[in-house]
PDB file of C-alpha atoms and ligand atoms in Angstrom:
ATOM      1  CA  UNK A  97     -17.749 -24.309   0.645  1.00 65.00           C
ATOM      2  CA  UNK A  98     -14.483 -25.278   2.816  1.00 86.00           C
ATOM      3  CA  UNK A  99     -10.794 -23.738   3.239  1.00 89.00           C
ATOM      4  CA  UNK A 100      -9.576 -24.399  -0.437  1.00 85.00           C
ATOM      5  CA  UNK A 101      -6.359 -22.905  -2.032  1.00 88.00           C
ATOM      6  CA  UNK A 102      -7.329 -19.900  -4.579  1.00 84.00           C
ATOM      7  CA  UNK A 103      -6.252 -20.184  -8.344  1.00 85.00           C
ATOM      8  CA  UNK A 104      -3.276 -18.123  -8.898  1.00 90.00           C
ATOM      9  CA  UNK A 105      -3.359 -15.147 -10.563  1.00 91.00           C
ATOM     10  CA  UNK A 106      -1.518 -13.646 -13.587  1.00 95.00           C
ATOM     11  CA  UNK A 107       0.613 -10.174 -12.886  1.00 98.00           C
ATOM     12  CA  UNK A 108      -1.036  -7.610 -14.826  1.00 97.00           C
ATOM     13  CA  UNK A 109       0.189  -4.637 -15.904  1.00 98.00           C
ATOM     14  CA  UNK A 110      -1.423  -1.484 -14.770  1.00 97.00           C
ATOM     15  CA  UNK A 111      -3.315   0.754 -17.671  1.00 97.00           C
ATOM     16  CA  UNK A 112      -1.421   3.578 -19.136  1.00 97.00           C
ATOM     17  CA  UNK A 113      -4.337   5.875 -18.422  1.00 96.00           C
ATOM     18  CA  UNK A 114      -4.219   5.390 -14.434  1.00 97.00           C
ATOM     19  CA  UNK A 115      -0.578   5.190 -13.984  1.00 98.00           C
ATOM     20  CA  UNK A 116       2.859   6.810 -14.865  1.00 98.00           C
ATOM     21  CA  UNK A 117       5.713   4.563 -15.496  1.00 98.00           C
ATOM     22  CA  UNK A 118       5.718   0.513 -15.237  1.00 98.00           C
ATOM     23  CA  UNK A 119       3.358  -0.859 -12.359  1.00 98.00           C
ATOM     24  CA  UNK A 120       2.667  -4.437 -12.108  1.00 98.00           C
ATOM     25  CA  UNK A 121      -0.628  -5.971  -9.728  1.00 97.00           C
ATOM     26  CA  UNK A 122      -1.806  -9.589  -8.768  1.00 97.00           C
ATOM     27  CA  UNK A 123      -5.236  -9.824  -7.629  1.00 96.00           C
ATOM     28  CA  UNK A 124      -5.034 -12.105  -4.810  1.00 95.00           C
ATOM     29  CA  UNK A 125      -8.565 -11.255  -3.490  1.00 94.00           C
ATOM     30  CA  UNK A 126     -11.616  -9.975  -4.707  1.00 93.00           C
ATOM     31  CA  UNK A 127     -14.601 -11.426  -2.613  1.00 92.00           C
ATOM     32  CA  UNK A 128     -17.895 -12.653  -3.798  1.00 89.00           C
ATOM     33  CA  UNK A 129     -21.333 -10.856  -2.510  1.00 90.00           C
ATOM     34  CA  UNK A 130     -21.881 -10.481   0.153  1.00 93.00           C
ATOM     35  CA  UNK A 131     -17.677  -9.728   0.635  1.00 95.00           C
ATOM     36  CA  UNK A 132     -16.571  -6.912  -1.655  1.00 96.00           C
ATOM     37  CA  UNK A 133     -13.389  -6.830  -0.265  1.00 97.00           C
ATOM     38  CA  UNK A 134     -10.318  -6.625  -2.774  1.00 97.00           C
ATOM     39  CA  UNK A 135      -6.635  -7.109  -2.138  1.00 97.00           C
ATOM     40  CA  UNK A 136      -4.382  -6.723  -4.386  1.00 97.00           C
ATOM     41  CA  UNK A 137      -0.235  -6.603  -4.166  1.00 98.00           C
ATOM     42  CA  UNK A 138       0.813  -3.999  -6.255  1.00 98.00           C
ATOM     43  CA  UNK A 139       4.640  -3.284  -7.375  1.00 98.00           C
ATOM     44  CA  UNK A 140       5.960  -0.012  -8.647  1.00 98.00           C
ATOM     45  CA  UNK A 141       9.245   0.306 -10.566  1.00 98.00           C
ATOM     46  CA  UNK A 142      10.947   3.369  -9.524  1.00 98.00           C
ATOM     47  CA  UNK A 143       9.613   6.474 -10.501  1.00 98.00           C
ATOM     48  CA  UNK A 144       6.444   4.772 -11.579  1.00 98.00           C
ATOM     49  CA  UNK A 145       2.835   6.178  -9.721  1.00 98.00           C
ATOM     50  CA  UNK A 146      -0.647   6.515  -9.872  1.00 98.00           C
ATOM     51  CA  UNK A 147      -2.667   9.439 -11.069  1.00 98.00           C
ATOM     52  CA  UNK A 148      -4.727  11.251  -8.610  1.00 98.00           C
ATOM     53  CA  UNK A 149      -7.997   8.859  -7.556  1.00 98.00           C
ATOM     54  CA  UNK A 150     -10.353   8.476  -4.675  1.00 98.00           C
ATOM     55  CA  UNK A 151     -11.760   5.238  -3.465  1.00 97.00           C
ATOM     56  CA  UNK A 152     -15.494   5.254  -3.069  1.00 96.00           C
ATOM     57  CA  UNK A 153     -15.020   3.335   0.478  1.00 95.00           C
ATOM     58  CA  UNK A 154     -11.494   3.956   1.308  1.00 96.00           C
ATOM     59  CA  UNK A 155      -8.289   1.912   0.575  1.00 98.00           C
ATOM     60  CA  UNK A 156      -5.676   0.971   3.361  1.00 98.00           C
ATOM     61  CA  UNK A 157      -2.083   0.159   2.032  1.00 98.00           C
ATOM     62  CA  UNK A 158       0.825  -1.745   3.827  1.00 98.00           C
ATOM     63  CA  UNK A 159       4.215  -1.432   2.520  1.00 98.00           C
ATOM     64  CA  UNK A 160       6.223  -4.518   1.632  1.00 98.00           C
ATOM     65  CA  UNK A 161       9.420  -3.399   0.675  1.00 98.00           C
ATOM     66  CA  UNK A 162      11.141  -0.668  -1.132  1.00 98.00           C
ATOM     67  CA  UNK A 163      10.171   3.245  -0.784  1.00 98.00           C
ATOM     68  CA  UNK A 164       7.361   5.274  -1.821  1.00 98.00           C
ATOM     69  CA  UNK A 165       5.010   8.268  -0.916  1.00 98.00           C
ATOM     70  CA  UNK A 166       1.545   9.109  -0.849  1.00 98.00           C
ATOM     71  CA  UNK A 167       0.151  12.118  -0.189  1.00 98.00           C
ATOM     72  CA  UNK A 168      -3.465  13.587   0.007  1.00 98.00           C
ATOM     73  CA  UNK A 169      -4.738  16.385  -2.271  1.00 97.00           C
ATOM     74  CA  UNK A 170      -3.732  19.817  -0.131  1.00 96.00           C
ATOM     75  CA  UNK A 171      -1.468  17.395   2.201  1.00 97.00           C
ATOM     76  CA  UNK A 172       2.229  17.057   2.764  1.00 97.00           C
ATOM     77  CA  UNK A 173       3.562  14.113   1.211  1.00 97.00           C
ATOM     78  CA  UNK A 174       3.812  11.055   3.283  1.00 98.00           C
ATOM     79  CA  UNK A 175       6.896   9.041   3.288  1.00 98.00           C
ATOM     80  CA  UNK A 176       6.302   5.078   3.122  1.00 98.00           C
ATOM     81  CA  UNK A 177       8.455   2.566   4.430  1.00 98.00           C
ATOM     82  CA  UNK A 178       8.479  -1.259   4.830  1.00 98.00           C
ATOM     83  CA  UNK A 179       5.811  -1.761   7.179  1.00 98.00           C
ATOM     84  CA  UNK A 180       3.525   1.204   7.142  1.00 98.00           C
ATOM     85  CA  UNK A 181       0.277   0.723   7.278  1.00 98.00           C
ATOM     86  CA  UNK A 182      -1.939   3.924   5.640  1.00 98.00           C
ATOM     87  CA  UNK A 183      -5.414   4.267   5.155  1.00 98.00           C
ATOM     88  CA  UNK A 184      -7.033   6.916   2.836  1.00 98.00           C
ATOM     89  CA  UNK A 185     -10.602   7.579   3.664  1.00 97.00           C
ATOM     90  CA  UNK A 186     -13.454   7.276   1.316  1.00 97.00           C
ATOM     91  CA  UNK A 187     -13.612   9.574  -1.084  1.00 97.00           C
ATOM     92  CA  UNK A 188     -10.255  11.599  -0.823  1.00 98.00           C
ATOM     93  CA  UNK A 189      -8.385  12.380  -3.714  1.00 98.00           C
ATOM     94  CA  UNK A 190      -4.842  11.423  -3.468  1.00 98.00           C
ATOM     95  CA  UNK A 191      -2.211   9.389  -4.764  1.00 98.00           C
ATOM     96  CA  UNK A 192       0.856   6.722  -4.339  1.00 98.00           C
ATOM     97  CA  UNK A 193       3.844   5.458  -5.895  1.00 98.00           C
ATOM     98  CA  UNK A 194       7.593   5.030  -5.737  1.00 98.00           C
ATOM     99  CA  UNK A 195      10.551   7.530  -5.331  1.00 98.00           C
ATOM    100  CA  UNK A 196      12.129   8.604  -8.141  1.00 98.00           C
ATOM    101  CA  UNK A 197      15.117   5.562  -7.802  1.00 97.00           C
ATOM    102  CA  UNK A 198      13.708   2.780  -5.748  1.00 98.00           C
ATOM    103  CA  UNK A 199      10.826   0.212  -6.000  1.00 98.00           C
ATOM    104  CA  UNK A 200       7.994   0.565  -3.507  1.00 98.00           C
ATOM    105  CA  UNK A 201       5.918  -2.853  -3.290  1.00 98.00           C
ATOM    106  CA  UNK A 202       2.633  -2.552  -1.186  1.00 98.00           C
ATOM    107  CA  UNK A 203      -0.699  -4.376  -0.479  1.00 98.00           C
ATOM    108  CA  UNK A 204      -3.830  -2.869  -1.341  1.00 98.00           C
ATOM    109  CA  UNK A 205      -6.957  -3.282   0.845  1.00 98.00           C
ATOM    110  CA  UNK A 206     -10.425  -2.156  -0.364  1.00 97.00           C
ATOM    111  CA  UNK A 207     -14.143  -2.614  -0.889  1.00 96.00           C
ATOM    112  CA  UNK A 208     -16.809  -2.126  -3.693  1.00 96.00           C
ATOM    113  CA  UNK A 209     -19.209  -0.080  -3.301  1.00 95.00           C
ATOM    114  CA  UNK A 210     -22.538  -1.747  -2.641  1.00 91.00           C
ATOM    115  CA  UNK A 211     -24.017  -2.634  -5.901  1.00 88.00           C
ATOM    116  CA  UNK A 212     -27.412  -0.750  -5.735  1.00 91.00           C
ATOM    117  CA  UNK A 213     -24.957   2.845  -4.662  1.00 90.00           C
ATOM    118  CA  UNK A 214     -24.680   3.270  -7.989  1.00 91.00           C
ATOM    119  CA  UNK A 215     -20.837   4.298  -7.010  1.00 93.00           C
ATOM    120  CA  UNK A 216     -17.856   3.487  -8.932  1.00 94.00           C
ATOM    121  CA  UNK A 217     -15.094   1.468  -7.308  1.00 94.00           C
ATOM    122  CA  UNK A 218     -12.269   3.949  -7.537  1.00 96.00           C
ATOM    123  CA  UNK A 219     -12.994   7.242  -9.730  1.00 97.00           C
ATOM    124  CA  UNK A 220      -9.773   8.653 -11.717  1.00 98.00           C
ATOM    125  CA  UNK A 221      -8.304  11.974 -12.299  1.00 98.00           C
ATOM    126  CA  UNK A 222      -5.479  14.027 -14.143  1.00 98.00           C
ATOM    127  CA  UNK A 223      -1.954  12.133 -13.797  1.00 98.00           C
ATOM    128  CA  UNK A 224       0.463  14.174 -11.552  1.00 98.00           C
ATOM    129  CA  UNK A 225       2.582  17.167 -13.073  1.00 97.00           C
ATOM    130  CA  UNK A 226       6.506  17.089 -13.293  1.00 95.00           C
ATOM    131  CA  UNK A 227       5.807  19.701 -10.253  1.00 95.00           C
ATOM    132  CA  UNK A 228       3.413  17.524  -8.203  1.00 97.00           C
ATOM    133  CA  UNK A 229       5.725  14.091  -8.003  1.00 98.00           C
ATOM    134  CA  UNK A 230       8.726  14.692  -5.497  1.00 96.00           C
ATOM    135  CA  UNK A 231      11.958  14.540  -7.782  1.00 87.00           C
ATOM    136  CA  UNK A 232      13.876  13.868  -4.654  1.00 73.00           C
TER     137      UNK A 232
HETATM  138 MN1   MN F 400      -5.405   4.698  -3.730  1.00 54.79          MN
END
């Protein structure tokens, strides 16, 4: 196996049960053993967010453009900005999406489990309450 340009991949909508309002992904990386790193770009329309999750080996995010938040479970909410870089660690329930009027665009950077952990990739929880996402 040598460099070679990667098929490209379709947009794809994010589920309804995982995410509030209209997020779009492309899978630009997801590695074959032994790699099980993924990296995907992920846009938000505004308002749009994910429900509360934790990552069984963490996720780092970098910000492409627009304006977003994430925040931990217990945490004060983290403003993101076009070229943050934040990492959640593995395990920690949290979330991250746009403000309530702008985009937020960002890079997502994570890894399988190992396949014999019996672990799943990212575990989901209850979508956020009108009180829980920041109306701005
Ligand atoms: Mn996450």
């Amino acid at each position: 196996m040598s460099t070679a340009q990667q098929p490209k991949t379709p947009t794809v909508k994010g589920p309804a049960e995982w995410f509030s309002g209209d997020v779009y992904f492309n899978a630009y990386y997801a590695g074959q053993e032994p790699s099980r790193t993924r990296l995907n770009l992920v846009r938000f329309t505004p308002g749009a967010h994910t429900a509360w999750h934790t990552h069984a080996v963490g996720q780092t995010l970098h910000v492409t453009e627009g304006l977003g938040w994430v925040q931990s479970r217990g945490e004060e909410l983290i403003e993101l900005r076009p070229g943050d870089t934040v990492f959640t660690p593995a395990g920690e329930w949290h979330w991250h999406g746009a403000t309530a009027n702008t985009f937020l665009c960002h890079l997502a950077l994570w890894e399988a489990p190992a396949p014999d952990s019996g672990q799943p990739e990212t575990v989901w929880g209850d979508k956020l309450t009108d009180a829980e996402y920041p109306a701005e």
